[in-house]
Coordinates of C-alpha atoms and ligand atoms in Angstrom, one line a residue:
M1 CA -134.0 11.9 -11.5
K2 CA -132.6 15.5 -11.6
K3 CA -132.5 15.5 -7.9
F4 CA -130.6 12.2 -7.8
F5 CA -128.1 13.5 -10.4
T6 CA -127.5 16.7 -8.3
L7 CA -126.9 14.5 -5.3
F8 CA -124.5 12.3 -7.3
L9 CA -122.6 15.4 -8.5
S10 CA -122.3 16.8 -5.0
L11 CA -121.0 13.4 -3.7
L12 CA -118.5 13.3 -6.5
F13 CA -117.4 16.8 -5.6
L14 CA -117.0 16.0 -1.9
F15 CA -115.1 12.8 -2.7
S16 CA -112.7 14.8 -5.0
I17 CA -112.1 17.3 -2.2
F18 CA -111.4 14.4 0.2
A19 CA -109.1 12.7 -2.3
Y20 CA -107.3 16.0 -2.9
S21 CA -106.8 16.7 0.8
E22 CA -105.5 13.1 1.3
K23 CA -103.0 13.7 -1.5
A24 CA -102.1 17.1 -0.1
K25 CA -101.2 15.4 3.2
E26 CA -98.5 13.3 1.5
D27 CA -95.1 15.0 1.9
P28 CA -93.8 15.8 -1.6
L29 CA -90.2 15.6 -0.1
L30 CA -90.6 12.1 1.2
L31 CA -88.6 9.4 -0.5
K32 CA -89.7 5.8 -0.2
V33 CA -86.9 3.3 0.6
K34 CA -87.4 -0.3 1.6
P35 CA -85.4 -2.1 4.3
A36 CA -82.3 -3.8 2.9
E37 CA -82.2 -7.6 2.8
L38 CA -80.3 -9.5 5.6
T39 CA -77.8 -11.3 3.5
P40 CA -75.4 -14.0 4.9
L41 CA -72.5 -11.5 4.5
K42 CA -74.3 -8.9 6.6
K43 CA -75.3 -11.5 9.2
E44 CA -71.7 -12.4 9.5
A45 CA -70.7 -8.7 10.0
F46 CA -73.4 -8.2 12.6
S47 CA -72.5 -11.3 14.5
W48 CA -68.8 -10.2 14.6
L49 CA -69.9 -6.8 16.0
D50 CA -72.2 -8.4 18.6
T51 CA -69.4 -10.8 19.7
N52 CA -66.9 -8.0 20.0
M53 CA -69.3 -5.4 21.6
A54 CA -67.5 -5.5 25.0
E55 CA -64.1 -4.8 23.6
L56 CA -65.5 -2.0 21.3
A57 CA -67.3 -0.5 24.3
K58 CA -64.1 -0.4 26.2
I59 CA -62.4 1.5 23.3
N60 CA -65.3 3.9 23.2
E61 CA -65.1 4.5 27.0
K62 CA -61.3 5.0 26.8
I63 CA -61.5 7.7 24.0
W64 CA -64.3 9.3 26.0
S65 CA -62.1 9.5 29.1
Y66 CA -59.0 10.7 27.2
A67 CA -61.1 13.7 25.9
E68 CA -58.3 15.1 23.8
V69 CA -59.1 18.4 21.9
A70 CA -58.2 19.1 18.3
M71 CA -54.6 18.2 17.4
E72 CA -53.9 16.8 20.8
E73 CA -55.6 13.4 20.1
Y74 CA -52.3 11.4 20.6
E75 CA -53.8 8.7 22.8
S76 CA -57.1 8.4 21.0
A77 CA -55.5 8.1 17.5
E78 CA -53.0 5.6 18.8
L79 CA -55.6 3.5 20.4
L80 CA -57.6 3.1 17.2
A81 CA -54.5 2.8 15.0
S82 CA -53.0 0.0 17.1
Y83 CA -56.4 -1.8 17.3
L84 CA -56.7 -1.7 13.5
E85 CA -53.1 -3.0 13.2
K86 CA -53.8 -5.8 15.6
K87 CA -56.8 -6.7 13.4
G88 CA -54.7 -7.0 10.2
F89 CA -54.8 -3.5 8.8
K90 CA -51.6 -1.8 7.5
V91 CA -51.4 1.5 9.3
T92 CA -49.6 4.7 8.2
R93 CA -49.4 7.2 11.0
G94 CA -48.8 10.9 10.8
V95 CA -50.3 11.5 7.3
A96 CA -50.6 15.0 5.9
S97 CA -47.9 16.2 8.4
M98 CA -50.3 15.7 11.4
P99 CA -49.0 13.3 14.0
T100 CA -52.6 12.4 15.1
A101 CA -53.9 11.6 11.5
F102 CA -53.5 8.1 10.2
V103 CA -54.7 5.8 7.4
A104 CA -55.4 2.0 8.0
V105 CA -55.7 -0.1 4.8
Y106 CA -56.9 -3.7 4.3
G107 CA -57.2 -5.6 1.0
S108 CA -56.4 -4.7 -2.5
G109 CA -57.9 -3.5 -5.8
E110 CA -61.2 -2.0 -6.6
P111 CA -63.5 -0.9 -5.2
V112 CA -61.7 1.3 -2.6
I113 CA -64.2 2.1 0.2
G114 CA -63.2 4.9 2.6
I115 CA -64.5 5.2 6.1
L116 CA -64.0 8.4 8.1
A117 CA -63.2 8.3 11.9
E118 CA -63.0 11.4 14.2
Y119 CA -61.9 11.5 17.8
D120 CA -61.4 15.1 19.0
A121 CA -63.1 16.5 22.1
L122 CA -64.3 20.0 23.0
P123 CA -62.7 22.3 25.6
G124 CA -64.5 23.0 28.9
L125 CA -67.1 20.3 28.6
S126 CA -65.8 17.8 31.2
Q127 CA -68.7 15.8 32.6
K128 CA -69.2 12.6 34.6
P129 CA -71.6 9.9 33.2
V130 CA -74.4 11.3 35.4
P131 CA -77.7 13.1 34.4
S132 CA -76.9 16.4 36.0
K133 CA -74.0 18.8 35.3
Q134 CA -71.0 17.4 37.2
P135 CA -67.6 17.9 35.6
V136 CA -64.9 15.2 36.1
E137 CA -62.6 18.1 36.4
E138 CA -63.9 21.7 36.1
G139 CA -62.8 23.4 32.8
K140 CA -61.3 20.3 31.3
P141 CA -62.4 19.0 27.8
G142 CA -65.2 16.5 27.1
H143 CA -66.7 14.7 24.2
G144 CA -69.6 17.1 23.7
C145 CA -70.0 16.1 20.0
G146 CA -69.7 12.3 20.6
H147 CA -66.5 11.9 18.5
N148 CA -65.4 9.1 20.8
I149 CA -68.4 7.1 19.4
F150 CA -67.7 8.4 15.9
G151 CA -64.2 7.1 15.8
T152 CA -65.0 3.8 17.6
A153 CA -68.1 2.9 15.4
S154 CA -66.2 3.7 12.2
T155 CA -63.2 1.6 13.3
A156 CA -65.6 -1.2 14.3
A157 CA -67.4 -1.1 10.9
A158 CA -64.0 -1.3 9.1
V159 CA -62.9 -4.4 11.1
A160 CA -66.3 -6.1 10.7
M161 CA -66.1 -5.6 6.9
K162 CA -62.6 -6.9 6.9
E163 CA -63.6 -10.0 8.8
V164 CA -66.3 -10.7 6.1
M165 CA -63.9 -9.9 3.2
E166 CA -61.3 -12.2 4.6
K167 CA -63.6 -15.2 5.2
Q168 CA -65.5 -14.8 1.9
K169 CA -62.4 -13.9 -0.1
L170 CA -64.0 -10.7 -1.4
S171 CA -61.8 -8.4 -3.4
G172 CA -61.6 -4.7 -2.8
T173 CA -59.9 -2.3 -0.4
I174 CA -61.0 -0.7 2.9
K175 CA -59.4 2.5 4.0
L176 CA -60.1 3.8 7.5
F177 CA -59.1 7.4 7.8
G178 CA -58.2 8.6 11.3
C179 CA -59.1 12.3 11.0
P180 CA -58.0 14.7 13.7
A181 CA -59.3 18.2 14.6
E182 CA -62.8 18.2 13.1
E183 CA -64.0 20.7 15.7
T184 CA -61.6 23.3 14.4
V185 CA -62.6 22.4 10.8
V186 CA -58.9 21.5 10.1
G187 CA -58.0 17.8 9.9
K188 CA -59.6 16.6 6.6
V189 CA -58.9 19.9 4.9
F190 CA -55.1 19.3 5.2
M191 CA -55.6 15.6 4.4
A192 CA -57.5 16.5 1.3
R193 CA -54.9 19.0 0.1
D194 CA -52.2 16.4 0.5
G195 CA -54.0 13.8 -1.6
V196 CA -54.8 11.4 1.3
F197 CA -58.3 10.8 0.1
D198 CA -57.4 10.3 -3.6
G199 CA -58.4 7.1 -5.4
L200 CA -61.5 6.3 -3.4
S201 CA -64.5 4.7 -5.1
C202 CA -66.8 6.1 -2.4
C203 CA -66.7 7.0 1.3
I204 CA -68.8 6.2 4.3
Q205 CA -69.2 8.4 7.3
W206 CA -71.7 9.2 10.1
H207 CA -72.2 11.4 13.1
P208 CA -73.6 10.8 16.6
S209 CA -76.9 12.6 16.9
S210 CA -80.2 13.0 18.8
V211 CA -82.1 11.3 15.9
N212 CA -81.8 8.2 13.8
G213 CA -81.7 9.1 10.1
V214 CA -79.9 9.8 6.9
S215 CA -79.7 13.4 5.6
L216 CA -79.5 14.6 2.0
G217 CA -78.7 18.1 3.2
S218 CA -75.7 20.2 2.6
S219 CA -73.5 22.4 4.8
N220 CA -72.0 25.9 4.5
A221 CA -68.7 26.7 2.9
L222 CA -66.4 28.5 5.2
N223 CA -63.2 30.6 5.5
Q224 CA -61.8 31.1 8.9
F225 CA -58.9 33.4 9.8
E226 CA -57.3 35.5 12.4
V227 CA -56.3 39.2 11.9
E228 CA -53.7 40.9 13.9
F229 CA -53.4 44.7 14.0
F230 CA -50.2 46.4 15.1
G231 CA -50.3 50.1 16.2
K232 CA -48.4 52.4 18.6
T233 CA -49.1 52.6 22.3
A234 CA -49.2 55.8 24.5
H235 CA -50.9 57.0 27.7
A236 CA -54.6 57.0 26.9
A237 CA -55.1 60.3 28.8
G238 CA -51.7 61.9 28.8
D239 CA -50.7 61.8 25.1
P240 CA -53.2 59.7 23.1
W241 CA -52.5 61.6 19.9
R242 CA -49.2 59.8 19.8
A243 CA -50.9 56.4 19.8
R244 CA -52.4 54.4 16.9
S245 CA -54.9 51.9 18.4
A246 CA -54.9 48.3 17.2
L247 CA -58.2 47.9 19.1
D248 CA -59.8 50.7 17.1
A249 CA -58.8 48.9 13.9
I250 CA -60.6 45.8 15.1
E251 CA -63.7 47.8 16.2
L252 CA -63.8 49.6 12.8
T253 CA -63.4 46.3 11.0
N254 CA -66.4 44.9 12.9
I255 CA -68.5 48.1 12.2
G256 CA -67.6 47.8 8.5
L257 CA -68.6 44.1 8.6
N258 CA -71.9 44.8 10.3
Y259 CA -72.7 47.4 7.6
L260 CA -71.6 44.9 4.9
R261 CA -74.2 42.3 6.1
E262 CA -77.0 44.3 4.4
H263 CA -75.3 44.0 1.1
L264 CA -74.5 40.3 1.2
K265 CA -76.9 37.6 0.1
P266 CA -79.1 36.3 2.9
T267 CA -77.1 33.0 2.7
A268 CA -74.0 34.7 4.1
R269 CA -73.0 34.2 7.8
I270 CA -70.2 36.1 9.4
H271 CA -69.2 35.8 13.0
Y272 CA -66.2 36.9 15.1
V273 CA -64.6 37.0 18.5
I274 CA -61.9 39.4 19.8
L275 CA -59.1 37.4 21.2
D276 CA -56.8 40.2 22.3
G277 CA -58.0 43.7 22.7
G278 CA -55.4 45.3 25.0
G279 CA -54.6 45.1 28.7
A280 CA -55.9 48.2 30.4
P281 CA -58.2 51.1 29.4
N282 CA -55.5 53.7 30.2
V283 CA -53.0 52.2 27.8
V284 CA -53.8 52.5 24.1
P285 CA -53.5 48.9 22.8
D286 CA -50.7 48.6 20.2
Y287 CA -51.7 45.0 19.5
A288 CA -55.1 43.4 18.9
R289 CA -56.3 40.2 17.4
A290 CA -59.6 38.8 16.3
W291 CA -60.9 35.5 14.8
Y292 CA -63.5 35.5 12.0
Y293 CA -65.7 33.0 10.3
V294 CA -67.1 33.8 6.8
R295 CA -69.6 31.3 5.6
D296 CA -71.9 31.0 2.6
I297 CA -74.0 28.5 0.7
N298 CA -71.1 27.5 -1.6
R299 CA -67.4 27.9 -2.1
E300 CA -67.7 30.6 -4.7
S301 CA -70.0 32.8 -2.6
A302 CA -67.8 32.3 0.5
E303 CA -64.7 33.4 -1.5
K304 CA -66.5 36.5 -2.7
D305 CA -67.7 37.5 0.8
Y306 CA -64.2 36.8 2.1
E307 CA -62.6 39.2 -0.5
R308 CA -65.0 41.9 0.6
V309 CA -64.2 41.3 4.3
L310 CA -60.5 41.7 3.4
K311 CA -61.2 45.1 1.9
I312 CA -62.8 46.2 5.1
I313 CA -59.8 45.1 7.1
E314 CA -57.6 47.1 4.8
G315 CA -59.8 50.1 5.2
A316 CA -59.7 49.8 9.0
A317 CA -55.9 49.7 8.9
K318 CA -55.9 52.9 6.8
M319 CA -58.3 54.7 9.0
T320 CA -56.3 53.9 12.1
E321 CA -52.8 54.1 10.6
T322 CA -52.0 50.6 11.8
I323 CA -50.7 47.6 9.9
Y324 CA -52.3 44.2 9.8
K325 CA -51.5 40.6 9.2
I326 CA -53.9 37.9 8.2
R327 CA -53.4 34.3 9.4
F328 CA -55.6 32.0 7.3
I329 CA -56.6 29.1 9.5
S330 CA -58.8 26.9 7.3
G331 CA -61.6 26.8 4.7
V332 CA -64.1 24.2 3.6
H333 CA -66.5 23.6 0.7
E334 CA -70.2 23.0 1.0
M335 CA -71.2 19.4 1.4
L336 CA -72.2 17.4 -1.7
S337 CA -74.8 14.9 -0.7
N338 CA -75.3 11.6 -2.6
R339 CA -78.7 10.2 -3.0
P340 CA -78.0 6.7 -4.4
G341 CA -75.4 6.1 -1.7
N342 CA -77.6 7.5 1.1
E343 CA -80.5 5.4 -0.1
I344 CA -78.4 2.3 0.5
V345 CA -77.4 3.6 4.0
Y346 CA -81.0 4.3 4.8
S347 CA -82.2 0.9 3.7
N348 CA -79.5 -0.6 6.0
L349 CA -80.6 1.6 8.9
L350 CA -84.1 0.3 8.4
L351 CA -82.7 -3.3 8.4
V352 CA -80.6 -2.7 11.6
G353 CA -83.2 -0.6 13.4
P354 CA -82.6 2.2 15.9
P355 CA -80.7 1.5 19.1
Q356 CA -82.9 -0.3 21.6
F357 CA -82.6 1.6 24.9
T358 CA -83.7 0.1 28.2
E359 CA -86.3 1.8 30.5
E360 CA -83.4 2.7 32.8
E361 CA -81.5 4.5 29.9
Q362 CA -84.7 6.3 28.9
A363 CA -85.1 7.4 32.5
Y364 CA -81.5 8.7 32.5
A365 CA -82.2 10.7 29.3
K366 CA -85.4 12.1 30.8
E367 CA -83.6 13.2 33.9
I368 CA -81.1 15.2 31.7
Q369 CA -84.1 16.8 29.9
K370 CA -85.7 17.6 33.3
N371 CA -82.5 19.2 34.5
L372 CA -82.3 21.3 31.3
G373 CA -86.0 22.4 31.6
I374 CA -86.9 20.8 28.2
E375 CA -89.7 18.3 27.4
E376 CA -88.9 14.9 28.9
K377 CA -89.2 12.8 25.8
G378 CA -86.1 10.6 26.4
L379 CA -84.1 9.2 23.5
K380 CA -85.5 8.8 20.0
K381 CA -87.0 5.4 19.4
E382 CA -87.9 5.8 15.7
I383 CA -86.1 6.3 12.4
E384 CA -86.7 9.7 10.8
P385 CA -88.3 9.6 7.3
F386 CA -85.9 9.8 4.4
K387 CA -86.6 13.1 2.7
L388 CA -85.3 15.5 0.1
P389 CA -83.9 18.5 2.0
Q390 CA -85.8 21.7 2.2
R391 CA -83.9 24.9 1.3
S392 CA -82.1 25.9 4.4
W393 CA -79.9 28.8 5.3
G394 CA -77.3 29.4 7.9
G395 CA -76.2 25.9 8.9
G396 CA -72.8 24.9 10.2
S397 CA -69.8 23.7 8.3
T398 CA -67.8 20.5 8.3
D399 CA -64.5 19.3 6.9
V400 CA -66.3 16.1 5.7
A401 CA -67.4 18.4 2.8
E402 CA -63.8 18.2 1.4
V403 CA -64.1 14.4 1.1
S404 CA -67.5 14.8 -0.5
W405 CA -65.8 16.8 -3.4
L406 CA -63.2 14.0 -3.8
T407 CA -65.5 11.0 -3.8
P408 CA -69.3 10.2 -3.4
T409 CA -69.8 10.4 0.4
T410 CA -72.7 9.0 2.4
S411 CA -74.0 10.2 5.8
L412 CA -75.8 8.7 8.8
G413 CA -77.0 9.9 12.2
V414 CA -77.7 7.6 15.2
A415 CA -79.2 8.8 18.4
F416 CA -77.0 8.9 21.5
K417 CA -78.2 12.1 23.2
P418 CA -81.7 13.0 24.5
E419 CA -84.0 14.8 22.1
G420 CA -83.9 18.6 22.2
T421 CA -80.5 18.8 24.0
P422 CA -78.1 21.3 22.5
G423 CA -75.1 20.4 20.5
H424 CA -71.6 20.7 22.1
H425 CA -73.1 20.3 25.5
W426 CA -72.4 18.4 28.8
A427 CA -75.6 16.3 28.1
A428 CA -73.9 14.7 25.2
V429 CA -70.8 14.0 27.3
A430 CA -73.0 12.4 30.0
C431 CA -74.4 9.9 27.4
G432 CA -71.4 9.2 25.1
G433 CA -69.2 7.2 27.4
M434 CA -71.7 4.8 28.9
S435 CA -74.2 2.2 27.7
I436 CA -76.3 4.7 25.7
G437 CA -73.2 5.7 23.7
H438 CA -72.1 2.0 23.3
K439 CA -75.5 1.1 21.8
A440 CA -75.4 4.1 19.3
M441 CA -71.9 3.0 18.4
I442 CA -72.8 -0.6 17.6
T443 CA -75.9 0.5 15.6
A444 CA -73.9 2.9 13.5
A445 CA -71.1 0.3 13.0
K446 CA -73.7 -2.3 11.8
V447 CA -75.4 0.2 9.4
M448 CA -72.0 1.3 8.0
A449 CA -70.6 -2.3 7.7
A450 CA -73.8 -3.4 5.9
S451 CA -73.7 -0.5 3.5
G452 CA -70.0 -1.1 2.9
I453 CA -70.8 -4.7 2.1
D454 CA -73.4 -3.5 -0.4
F455 CA -70.8 -1.2 -2.0
L456 CA -68.2 -4.0 -2.1
T457 CA -70.5 -6.6 -3.7
N458 CA -72.7 -4.5 -6.0
P459 CA -70.6 -2.5 -8.5
G460 CA -73.8 -1.0 -10.0
I461 CA -74.4 1.0 -6.8
I462 CA -71.0 2.7 -6.9
K463 CA -71.5 3.4 -10.6
K464 CA -74.8 5.2 -9.8
M465 CA -73.2 7.0 -6.9
R466 CA -70.4 8.3 -9.0
A467 CA -72.7 9.3 -11.9
E468 CA -74.8 11.5 -9.5
W469 CA -71.6 12.8 -7.9
M470 CA -70.3 13.9 -11.3
E471 CA -73.6 15.7 -11.9
R472 CA -73.5 17.5 -8.6
K473 CA -70.0 18.7 -9.1
E474 CA -71.2 20.6 -12.2
G475 CA -67.9 20.2 -13.9
K476 CA -65.9 21.8 -11.0
E477 CA -62.8 20.0 -9.7
Y478 CA -61.7 20.1 -6.1
K479 CA -59.4 23.0 -5.3
S480 CA -58.1 23.2 -1.8
P481 CA -59.2 26.3 0.1
L482 CA -55.8 26.3 1.8
P483 CA -52.8 28.2 0.7
V484 CA -50.2 25.7 -0.7
D485 CA -47.6 26.5 1.9
L486 CA -49.9 26.6 4.9
E487 CA -48.7 24.1 7.6
P488 CA -51.3 22.3 9.8
P489 CA -51.5 23.8 13.3
V490 CA -49.8 20.8 14.9
K491 CA -49.5 20.6 18.7
P492 CA -46.8 18.7 20.5
K493 CA -47.5 15.7 22.6
K494 CA -47.9 16.6 26.3
Ligands
ZN1 ZN1 -69.0 16.6 15.5

């Protein structure tokens, strides 16, 4: 009997270890969300998107081929604005003193659902829709971040929602924001300062990606600026004692910064490039210019780091007997994520499913991966699990963060570039303007339209979103990082 009892105890012990290890395997960050229901309203939105796929793909391809960089997006913005106008939206162009920014409005009253669209390209990334590096025109811009798909999908979602609202006589307002210059972290910051995003109940946005998922993560706050030093020139060998080197001032600033790093919190990130450092070694440069990014985990920390960087610049000017001028370019907050809103988006991503790529498209993606010497996995076929974010340091910054401080803002990523390919790369350009990009566009549009319909028809969701948003703001109100008199860096139409 005793023997039997010992056996029983050991079995119980083994079982508890097994049960414990099974439990330990379950990711504590994982959040369980069920697929959303396919309601008649969503069905209608999806069928409008499917019916209009060819026209939307054409818009996507056009913006891809325009490939206009930040603040030069004249044709891209006009294409989307005039399409929205044709579909019954009231469009205001040139908002926040930027000719390539616009707002398109449909409907009236509450709730007011915002949708963000971006359309700026990146310099030097020109690329044909082929799986090896072949620029259309060497050195010209390309859509290396997929903003052609971004702008088209958001516009498509807005029109699909409008079609449903009109047919079903739903009340509420849709506001599609045409946001220029995301790549320079500029457009939405000026739009936010000028009150363009005021009065929203919530806002929907997405970004083309290499994965399909919804992130609850944040992004870094940032201040970016240029500093110019002015000194005195002289012959670098003949009479250098008469000179005061502007380049020395920049070098001493950077030495100071690199010593400062040790005494900043590990969350701080500072980077710079020298834009102008003189013309010849035998002429002491009387002018030099550099561009700095100061980032940190939140606005307060970024501001504190920035103040210390300014002191170093002042010190460098004193040491070199030069004078300096700061040109503040832009600043952003850290992103506030919204769990109730993102749960709705995720449930709609589960409903819509990831883009269905053909074998040909997968082979195209694998060819790109082969040419880049990375694992030939093709394009993502699955949806990433919905998870609480792990603490992460040193990520990038986005001007979407400004909107997230003004209203609860959701996120979404849809795969359009092969797994493992870098960001801001020709591989993304190669996929964005052809069938792979079109499929990502229509998937994102469906998920956003379905989520928008949920926000329009279920006031309880927005209530929850706003309650969590208030909590996350911790009593802080949005304060623009921009000086009040700073003008946007507008570029004339070519
Ligand atoms: Zn981007």
